[in-house]
Amino acid sequence: MDQFLKLGEALASMARIMAQEEGIVTAGVTIPQNKFSREDLEYLSSVITKELPVEVEYHREERFVVVAFTRKSV
């Protein structure tokens, strides 16, 4: 649970920076595949998109998950 909260804080911080910096359109991070479930990532994505003007996508590979943020057009 502690790692889940830390990931949520890190992703929210990244999304906040993107929302404030017009020069950043898309940014992403990779995390190990086995750390968090699909439901965990979907929950974090839903919280972040409600609070900030970004879209969150993720793509699962064999060993990792790519979490990408894209600035919404305002």
PDB file of C-alpha atoms in Angstrom:
ATOM      1  CA  MET A   1       0.000   0.000   0.000  1.00  0.00           C
ATOM      2  CA  ASP A   2       2.849   2.365   0.800  1.00  0.00           C
ATOM      3  CA  GLN A   3       4.294   1.915  -2.714  1.00  0.00           C
ATOM      4  CA  PHE A   4       0.866   2.558  -4.205  1.00  0.00           C
ATOM      5  CA  LEU A   5       0.577   5.888  -2.375  1.00  0.00           C
ATOM      6  CA  LYS A   6       4.101   6.883  -3.403  1.00  0.00           C
ATOM      7  CA  LEU A   7       3.335   6.067  -7.034  1.00  0.00           C
ATOM      8  CA  GLY A   8       0.135   8.123  -6.836  1.00  0.00           C
ATOM      9  CA  GLU A   9       2.009  11.099  -5.396  1.00  0.00           C
ATOM     10  CA  ALA A  10       4.743  10.844  -8.030  1.00  0.00           C
ATOM     11  CA  LEU A  11       2.291  10.573 -10.929  1.00  0.00           C
ATOM     12  CA  ALA A  12       0.207  13.469  -9.584  1.00  0.00           C
ATOM     13  CA  SER A  13       3.327  15.639  -9.261  1.00  0.00           C
ATOM     14  CA  MET A  14       4.312  14.806 -12.820  1.00  0.00           C
ATOM     15  CA  ALA A  15       0.824  15.602 -14.089  1.00  0.00           C
ATOM     16  CA  ARG A  16       0.776  18.925 -12.190  1.00  0.00           C
ATOM     17  CA  ILE A  17       4.061  19.958 -13.791  1.00  0.00           C
ATOM     18  CA  MET A  18       2.709  19.054 -17.224  1.00  0.00           C
ATOM     19  CA  ALA A  19      -0.479  21.027 -16.603  1.00  0.00           C
ATOM     20  CA  GLN A  20       1.569  24.135 -15.732  1.00  0.00           C
ATOM     21  CA  GLU A  21       4.258  23.907 -18.428  1.00  0.00           C
ATOM     22  CA  GLU A  22       2.845  24.641 -21.859  1.00  0.00           C
ATOM     23  CA  GLY A  23       6.005  23.379 -23.549  1.00  0.00           C
ATOM     24  CA  ILE A  24       5.434  19.834 -22.301  1.00  0.00           C
ATOM     25  CA  VAL A  25       2.813  17.990 -24.330  1.00  0.00           C
ATOM     26  CA  THR A  26       3.499  14.346 -23.457  1.00  0.00           C
ATOM     27  CA  ALA A  27       5.654  12.676 -20.811  1.00  0.00           C
ATOM     28  CA  GLY A  28       5.907   9.125 -19.594  1.00  0.00           C
ATOM     29  CA  VAL A  29       7.386   6.840 -16.994  1.00  0.00           C
ATOM     30  CA  THR A  30       7.954   3.106 -16.862  1.00  0.00           C
ATOM     31  CA  ILE A  31       7.318   0.926 -13.846  1.00  0.00           C
ATOM     32  CA  PRO A  32       7.917  -2.794 -13.316  1.00  0.00           C
ATOM     33  CA  GLN A  33       5.064  -4.955 -14.614  1.00  0.00           C
ATOM     34  CA  ASN A  34       4.598  -6.858 -11.356  1.00  0.00           C
ATOM     35  CA  LYS A  35       4.411  -3.865  -8.980  1.00  0.00           C
ATOM     36  CA  PHE A  36       0.827  -2.711  -9.559  1.00  0.00           C
ATOM     37  CA  SER A  37      -2.333  -4.285 -10.929  1.00  0.00           C
ATOM     38  CA  ARG A  38      -4.392  -2.978 -13.833  1.00  0.00           C
ATOM     39  CA  GLU A  39      -7.033  -1.863 -11.327  1.00  0.00           C
ATOM     40  CA  ASP A  40      -4.428   0.113  -9.377  1.00  0.00           C
ATOM     41  CA  LEU A  41      -3.358   2.000 -12.497  1.00  0.00           C
ATOM     42  CA  GLU A  42      -6.934   2.602 -13.630  1.00  0.00           C
ATOM     43  CA  TYR A  43      -7.805   4.024 -10.208  1.00  0.00           C
ATOM     44  CA  LEU A  44      -4.787   6.357 -10.180  1.00  0.00           C
ATOM     45  CA  SER A  45      -5.578   7.446 -13.738  1.00  0.00           C
ATOM     46  CA  SER A  46      -9.173   8.285 -12.850  1.00  0.00           C
ATOM     47  CA  VAL A  47      -8.129  10.373  -9.838  1.00  0.00           C
ATOM     48  CA  ILE A  48      -5.458  12.270 -11.770  1.00  0.00           C
ATOM     49  CA  THR A  49      -7.691  13.058 -14.768  1.00  0.00           C
ATOM     50  CA  LYS A  50     -10.448  14.378 -12.503  1.00  0.00           C
ATOM     51  CA  GLU A  51      -8.037  16.796 -10.837  1.00  0.00           C
ATOM     52  CA  LEU A  52      -5.758  17.887 -13.686  1.00  0.00           C
ATOM     53  CA  PRO A  53      -6.115  18.737 -17.401  1.00  0.00           C
ATOM     54  CA  VAL A  54      -4.197  15.690 -18.627  1.00  0.00           C
ATOM     55  CA  GLU A  55      -5.077  12.375 -20.208  1.00  0.00           C
ATOM     56  CA  VAL A  56      -3.433   9.256 -18.818  1.00  0.00           C
ATOM     57  CA  GLU A  57      -2.694   6.180 -20.882  1.00  0.00           C
ATOM     58  CA  TYR A  58      -0.745   3.076 -20.085  1.00  0.00           C
ATOM     59  CA  HIS A  59       0.648   0.260 -22.116  1.00  0.00           C
ATOM     60  CA  ARG A  60       1.716  -3.089 -20.677  1.00  0.00           C
ATOM     61  CA  GLU A  61       4.788  -4.849 -22.003  1.00  0.00           C
ATOM     62  CA  GLU A  62       6.224  -8.152 -20.840  1.00  0.00           C
ATOM     63  CA  ARG A  63       8.398  -6.670 -18.081  1.00  0.00           C
ATOM     64  CA  PHE A  64       7.121  -3.121 -17.584  1.00  0.00           C
ATOM     65  CA  VAL A  65       4.207  -0.721 -17.898  1.00  0.00           C
ATOM     66  CA  VAL A  66       4.518   2.640 -19.637  1.00  0.00           C
ATOM     67  CA  VAL A  67       2.360   5.359 -18.075  1.00  0.00           C
ATOM     68  CA  ALA A  68       1.990   8.382 -20.391  1.00  0.00           C
ATOM     69  CA  PHE A  69       0.463  11.802 -19.691  1.00  0.00           C
ATOM     70  CA  THR A  70      -0.764  14.036 -22.501  1.00  0.00           C
ATOM     71  CA  ARG A  71      -1.861  17.615 -21.941  1.00  0.00           C
ATOM     72  CA  LYS A  72      -5.529  18.230 -22.771  1.00  0.00           C
ATOM     73  CA  SER A  73      -6.264  21.071 -25.169  1.00  0.00           C
ATOM     74  CA  VAL A  74      -7.726  24.023 -23.310  1.00  0.00           C
TER      75      VAL A  74
END
